[in-house]
Short mmCIF file of C-alpha atoms in Angstrom, two decimals:
data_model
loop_
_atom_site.label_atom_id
_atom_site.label_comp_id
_atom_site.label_asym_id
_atom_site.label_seq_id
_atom_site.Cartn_x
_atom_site.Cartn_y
_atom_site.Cartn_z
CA UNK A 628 -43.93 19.97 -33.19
CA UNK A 629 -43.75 22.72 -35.15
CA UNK A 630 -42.43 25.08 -32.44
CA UNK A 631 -39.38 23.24 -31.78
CA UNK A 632 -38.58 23.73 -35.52
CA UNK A 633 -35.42 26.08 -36.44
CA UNK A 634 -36.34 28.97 -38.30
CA UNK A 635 -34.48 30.89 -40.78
CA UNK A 636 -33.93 33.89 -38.63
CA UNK A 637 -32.80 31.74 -35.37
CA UNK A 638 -30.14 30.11 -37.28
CA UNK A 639 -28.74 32.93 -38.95
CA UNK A 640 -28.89 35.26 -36.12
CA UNK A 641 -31.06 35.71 -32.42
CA UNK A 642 -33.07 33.77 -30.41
CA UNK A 643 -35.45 34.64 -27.72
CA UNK A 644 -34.62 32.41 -24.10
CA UNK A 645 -38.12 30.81 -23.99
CA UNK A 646 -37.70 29.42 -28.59
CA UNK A 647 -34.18 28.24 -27.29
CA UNK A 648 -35.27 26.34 -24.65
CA UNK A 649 -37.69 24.50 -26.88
CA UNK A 650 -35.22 24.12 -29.58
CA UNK A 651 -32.74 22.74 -27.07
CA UNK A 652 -35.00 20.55 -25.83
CA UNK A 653 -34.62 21.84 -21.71
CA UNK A 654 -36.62 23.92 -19.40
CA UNK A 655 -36.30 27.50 -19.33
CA UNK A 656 -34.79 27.33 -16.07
CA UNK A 657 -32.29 25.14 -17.15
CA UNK A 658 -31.30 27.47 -19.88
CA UNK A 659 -31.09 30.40 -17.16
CA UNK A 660 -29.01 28.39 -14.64
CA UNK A 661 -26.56 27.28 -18.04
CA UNK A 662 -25.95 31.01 -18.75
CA UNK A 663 -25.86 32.07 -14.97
CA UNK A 664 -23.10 29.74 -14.83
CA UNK A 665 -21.15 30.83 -17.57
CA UNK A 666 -21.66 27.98 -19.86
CA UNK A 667 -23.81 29.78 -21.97
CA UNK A 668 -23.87 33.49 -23.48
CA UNK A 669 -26.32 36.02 -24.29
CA UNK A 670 -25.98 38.47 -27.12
CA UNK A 671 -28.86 41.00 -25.37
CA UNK A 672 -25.85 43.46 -25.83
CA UNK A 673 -25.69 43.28 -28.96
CA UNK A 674 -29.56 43.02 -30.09
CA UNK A 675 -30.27 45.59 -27.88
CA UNK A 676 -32.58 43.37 -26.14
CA UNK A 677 -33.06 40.92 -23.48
CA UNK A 678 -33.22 37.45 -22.75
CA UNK A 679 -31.57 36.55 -26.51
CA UNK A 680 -28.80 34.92 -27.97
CA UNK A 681 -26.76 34.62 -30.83
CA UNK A 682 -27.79 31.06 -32.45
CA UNK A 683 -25.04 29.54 -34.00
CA UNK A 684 -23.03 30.78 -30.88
CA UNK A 685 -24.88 29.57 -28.37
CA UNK A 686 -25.21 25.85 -30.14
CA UNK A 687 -21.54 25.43 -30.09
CA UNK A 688 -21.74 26.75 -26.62
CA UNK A 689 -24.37 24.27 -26.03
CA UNK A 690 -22.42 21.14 -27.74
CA UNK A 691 -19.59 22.06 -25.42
CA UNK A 692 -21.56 21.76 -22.02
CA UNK A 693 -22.62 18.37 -23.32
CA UNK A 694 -19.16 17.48 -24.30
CA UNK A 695 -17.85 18.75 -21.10
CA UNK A 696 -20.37 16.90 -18.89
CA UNK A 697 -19.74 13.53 -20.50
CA UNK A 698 -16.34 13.99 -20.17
CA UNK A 699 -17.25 14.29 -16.49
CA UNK A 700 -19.21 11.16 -15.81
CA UNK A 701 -16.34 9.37 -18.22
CA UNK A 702 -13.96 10.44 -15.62
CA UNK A 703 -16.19 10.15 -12.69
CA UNK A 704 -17.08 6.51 -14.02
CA UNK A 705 -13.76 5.76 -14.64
CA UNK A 706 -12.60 6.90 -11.08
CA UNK A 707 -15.18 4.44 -9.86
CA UNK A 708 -14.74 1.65 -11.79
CA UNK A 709 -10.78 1.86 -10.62
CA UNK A 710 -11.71 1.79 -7.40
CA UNK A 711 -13.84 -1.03 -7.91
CA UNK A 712 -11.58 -3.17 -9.49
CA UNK A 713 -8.85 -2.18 -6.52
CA UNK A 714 -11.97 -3.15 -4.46
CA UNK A 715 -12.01 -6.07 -5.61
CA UNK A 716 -8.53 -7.13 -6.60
CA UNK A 717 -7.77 -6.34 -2.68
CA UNK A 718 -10.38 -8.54 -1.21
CA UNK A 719 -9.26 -11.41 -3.55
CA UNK A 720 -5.43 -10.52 -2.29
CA UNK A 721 -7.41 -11.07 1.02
CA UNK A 722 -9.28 -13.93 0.25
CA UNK A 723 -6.45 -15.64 -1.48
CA UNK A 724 -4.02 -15.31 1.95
CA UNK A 725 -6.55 -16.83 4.13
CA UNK A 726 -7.10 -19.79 1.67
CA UNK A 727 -3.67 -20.56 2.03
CA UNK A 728 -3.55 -19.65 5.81
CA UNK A 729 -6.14 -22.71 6.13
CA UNK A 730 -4.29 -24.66 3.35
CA UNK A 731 -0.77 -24.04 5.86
CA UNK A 732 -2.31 -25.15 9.13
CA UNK A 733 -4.61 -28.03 7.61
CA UNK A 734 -0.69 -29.28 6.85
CA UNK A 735 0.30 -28.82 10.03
CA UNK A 736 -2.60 -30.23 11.93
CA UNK A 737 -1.94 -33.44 9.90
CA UNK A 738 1.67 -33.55 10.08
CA UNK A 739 2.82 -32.56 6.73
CA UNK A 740 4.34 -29.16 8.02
CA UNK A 741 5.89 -28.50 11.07
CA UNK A 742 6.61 -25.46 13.14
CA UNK A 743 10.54 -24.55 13.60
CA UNK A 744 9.35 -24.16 17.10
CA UNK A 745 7.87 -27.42 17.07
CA UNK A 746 10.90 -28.66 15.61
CA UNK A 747 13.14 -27.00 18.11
CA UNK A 748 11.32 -28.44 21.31
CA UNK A 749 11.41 -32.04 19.91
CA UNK A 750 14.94 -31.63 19.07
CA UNK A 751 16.06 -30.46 22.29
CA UNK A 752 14.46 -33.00 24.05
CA UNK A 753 16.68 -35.10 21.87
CA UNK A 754 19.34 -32.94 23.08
CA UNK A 755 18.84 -33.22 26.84
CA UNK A 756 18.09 -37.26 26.57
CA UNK A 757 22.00 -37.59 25.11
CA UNK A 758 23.15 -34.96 27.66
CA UNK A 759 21.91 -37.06 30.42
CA UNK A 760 23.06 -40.12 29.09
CA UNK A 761 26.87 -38.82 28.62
CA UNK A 762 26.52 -37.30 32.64
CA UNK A 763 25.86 -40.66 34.45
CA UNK A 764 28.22 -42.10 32.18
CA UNK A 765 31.21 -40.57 34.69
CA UNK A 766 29.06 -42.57 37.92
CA UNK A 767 28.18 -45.87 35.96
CA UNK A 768 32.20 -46.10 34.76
CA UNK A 769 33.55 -44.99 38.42
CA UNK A 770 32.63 -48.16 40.14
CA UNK A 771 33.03 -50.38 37.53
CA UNK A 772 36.66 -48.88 36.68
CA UNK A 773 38.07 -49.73 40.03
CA UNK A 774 41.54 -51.27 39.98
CA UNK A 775 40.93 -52.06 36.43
CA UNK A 776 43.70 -51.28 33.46
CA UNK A 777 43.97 -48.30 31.24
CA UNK A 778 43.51 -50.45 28.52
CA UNK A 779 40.42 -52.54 30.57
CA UNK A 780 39.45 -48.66 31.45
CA UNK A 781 39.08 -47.77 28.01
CA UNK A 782 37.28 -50.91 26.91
CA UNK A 783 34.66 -49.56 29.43
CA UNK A 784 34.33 -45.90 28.46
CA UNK A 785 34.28 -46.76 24.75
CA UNK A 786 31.72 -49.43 25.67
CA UNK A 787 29.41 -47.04 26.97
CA UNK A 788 30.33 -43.59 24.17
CA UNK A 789 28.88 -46.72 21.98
CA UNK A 790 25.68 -47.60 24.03
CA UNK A 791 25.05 -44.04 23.86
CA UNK A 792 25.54 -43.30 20.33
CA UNK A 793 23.39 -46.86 19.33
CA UNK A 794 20.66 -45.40 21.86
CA UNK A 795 20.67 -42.13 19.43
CA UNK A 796 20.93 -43.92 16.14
CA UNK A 797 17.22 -45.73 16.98
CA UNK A 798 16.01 -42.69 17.40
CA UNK A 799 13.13 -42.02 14.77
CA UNK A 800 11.54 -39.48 13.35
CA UNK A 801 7.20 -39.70 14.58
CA UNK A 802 4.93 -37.63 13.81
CA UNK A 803 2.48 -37.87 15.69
CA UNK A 804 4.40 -36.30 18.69
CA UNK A 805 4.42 -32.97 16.02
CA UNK A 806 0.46 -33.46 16.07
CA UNK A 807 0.02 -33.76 19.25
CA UNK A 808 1.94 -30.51 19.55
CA UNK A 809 -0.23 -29.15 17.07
CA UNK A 810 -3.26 -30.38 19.38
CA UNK A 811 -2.26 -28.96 22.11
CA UNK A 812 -1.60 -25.76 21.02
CA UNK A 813 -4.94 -25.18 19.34
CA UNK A 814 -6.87 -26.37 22.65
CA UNK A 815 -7.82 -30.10 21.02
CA UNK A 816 -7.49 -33.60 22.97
CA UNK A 817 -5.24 -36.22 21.27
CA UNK A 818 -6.99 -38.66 19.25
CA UNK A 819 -5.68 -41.36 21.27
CA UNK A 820 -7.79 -39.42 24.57
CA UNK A 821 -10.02 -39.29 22.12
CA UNK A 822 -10.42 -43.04 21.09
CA UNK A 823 -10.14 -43.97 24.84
CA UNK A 824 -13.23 -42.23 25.59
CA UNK A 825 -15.35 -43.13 22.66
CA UNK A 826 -13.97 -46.88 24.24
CA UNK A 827 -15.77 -46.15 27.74
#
């Protein structure tokens, strides 16, 4: 114990490598690699020796490497713990999206959201059912038209504009042909193929 003591002469002036060292608390070859490096200074110039240093120098020295060091694994921890918390704040981003990914197509799958694609075929098919209607309306009115009036003629064609439009009006909204658009698209049977099966 008592050789890592200070004495009056190392902390006033020099210091031999090897008293350092213990002083310091680190190996000899630590102390070597700390002056190699540059952190550390000998004063062998001035003492005319070798393998000294100038105490009060060298402690400052010293307190500055440790300083210096911390500072690094501050930074170096720091560094890390950023990335971590990007880490993690990007998997939760991740995480988050696919929740509501799910969240979107459980919606779909039971009819509370609907594709605009979905929409669009359903729609058209409207379309095309109303097209068709107003096309053989020309053939169903030609016969019955013959040597009739203009005003008897009109009768007729309004008669059937309004069969057409009252065949439109009933049309309702069901969603189940949006699931079973849904089904089909993700590779699943109807429920009522389903049902008819589990009937067999």
């Amino acid at each position: 114990m008592a050789e890592n003591m200070l004495t009056a002469e190392s902390c006033s002036g020099l210091i031999k490598t090897k008293e350092l060292a213990k002083v310091l608390g680190v190996s000899d070859r630590r102390l070597q690699m700390m002056t190699k490096s540059g952190l550390l200074h000998k004063a062998d110039a001035e003492a005319g020796a070798r393998g000294v240093y100038r105490m009060p120098d060298v402690i400052r020295e010293y307190r500055a490497a440790l300083a210096d060091a911390a500072q690094g694994h501050k930074v170096r921890d720091e560094a890390e713990t950023d990335m971590t918390k990007s880490k993690l704040s990007a998997e939760v981003r991740y995480k988050e999206a696919k929740a509501k990914k799910a969240e979107v197509e459980l919606k779909e799958y039971v009819g509370e959201f609907h594709r605009s694609d979905d929409v669009e075929k359903l729609v058209n098919e409207l379309i095309y059912s109303v097209r068709n209607a107003m096309m053989a309306m020309p053939g169903r009115l030609a016969s019955e038209c013959v040597g009739k009036t203009a005003k008897e003629i009109s009768e007729a064609v309004r008669k059937e504009v309004f069969s057409a439009l009252e065949q439109l009006s009933q049309h309702e909204y069901d969603p189940e042909k949006y699931r079973k658009l849904v089904r089909e698209r993700s590779g699943l049977k109807t429920l009522d193929a389903d049902d008819d099966e589990d009937e067999d």
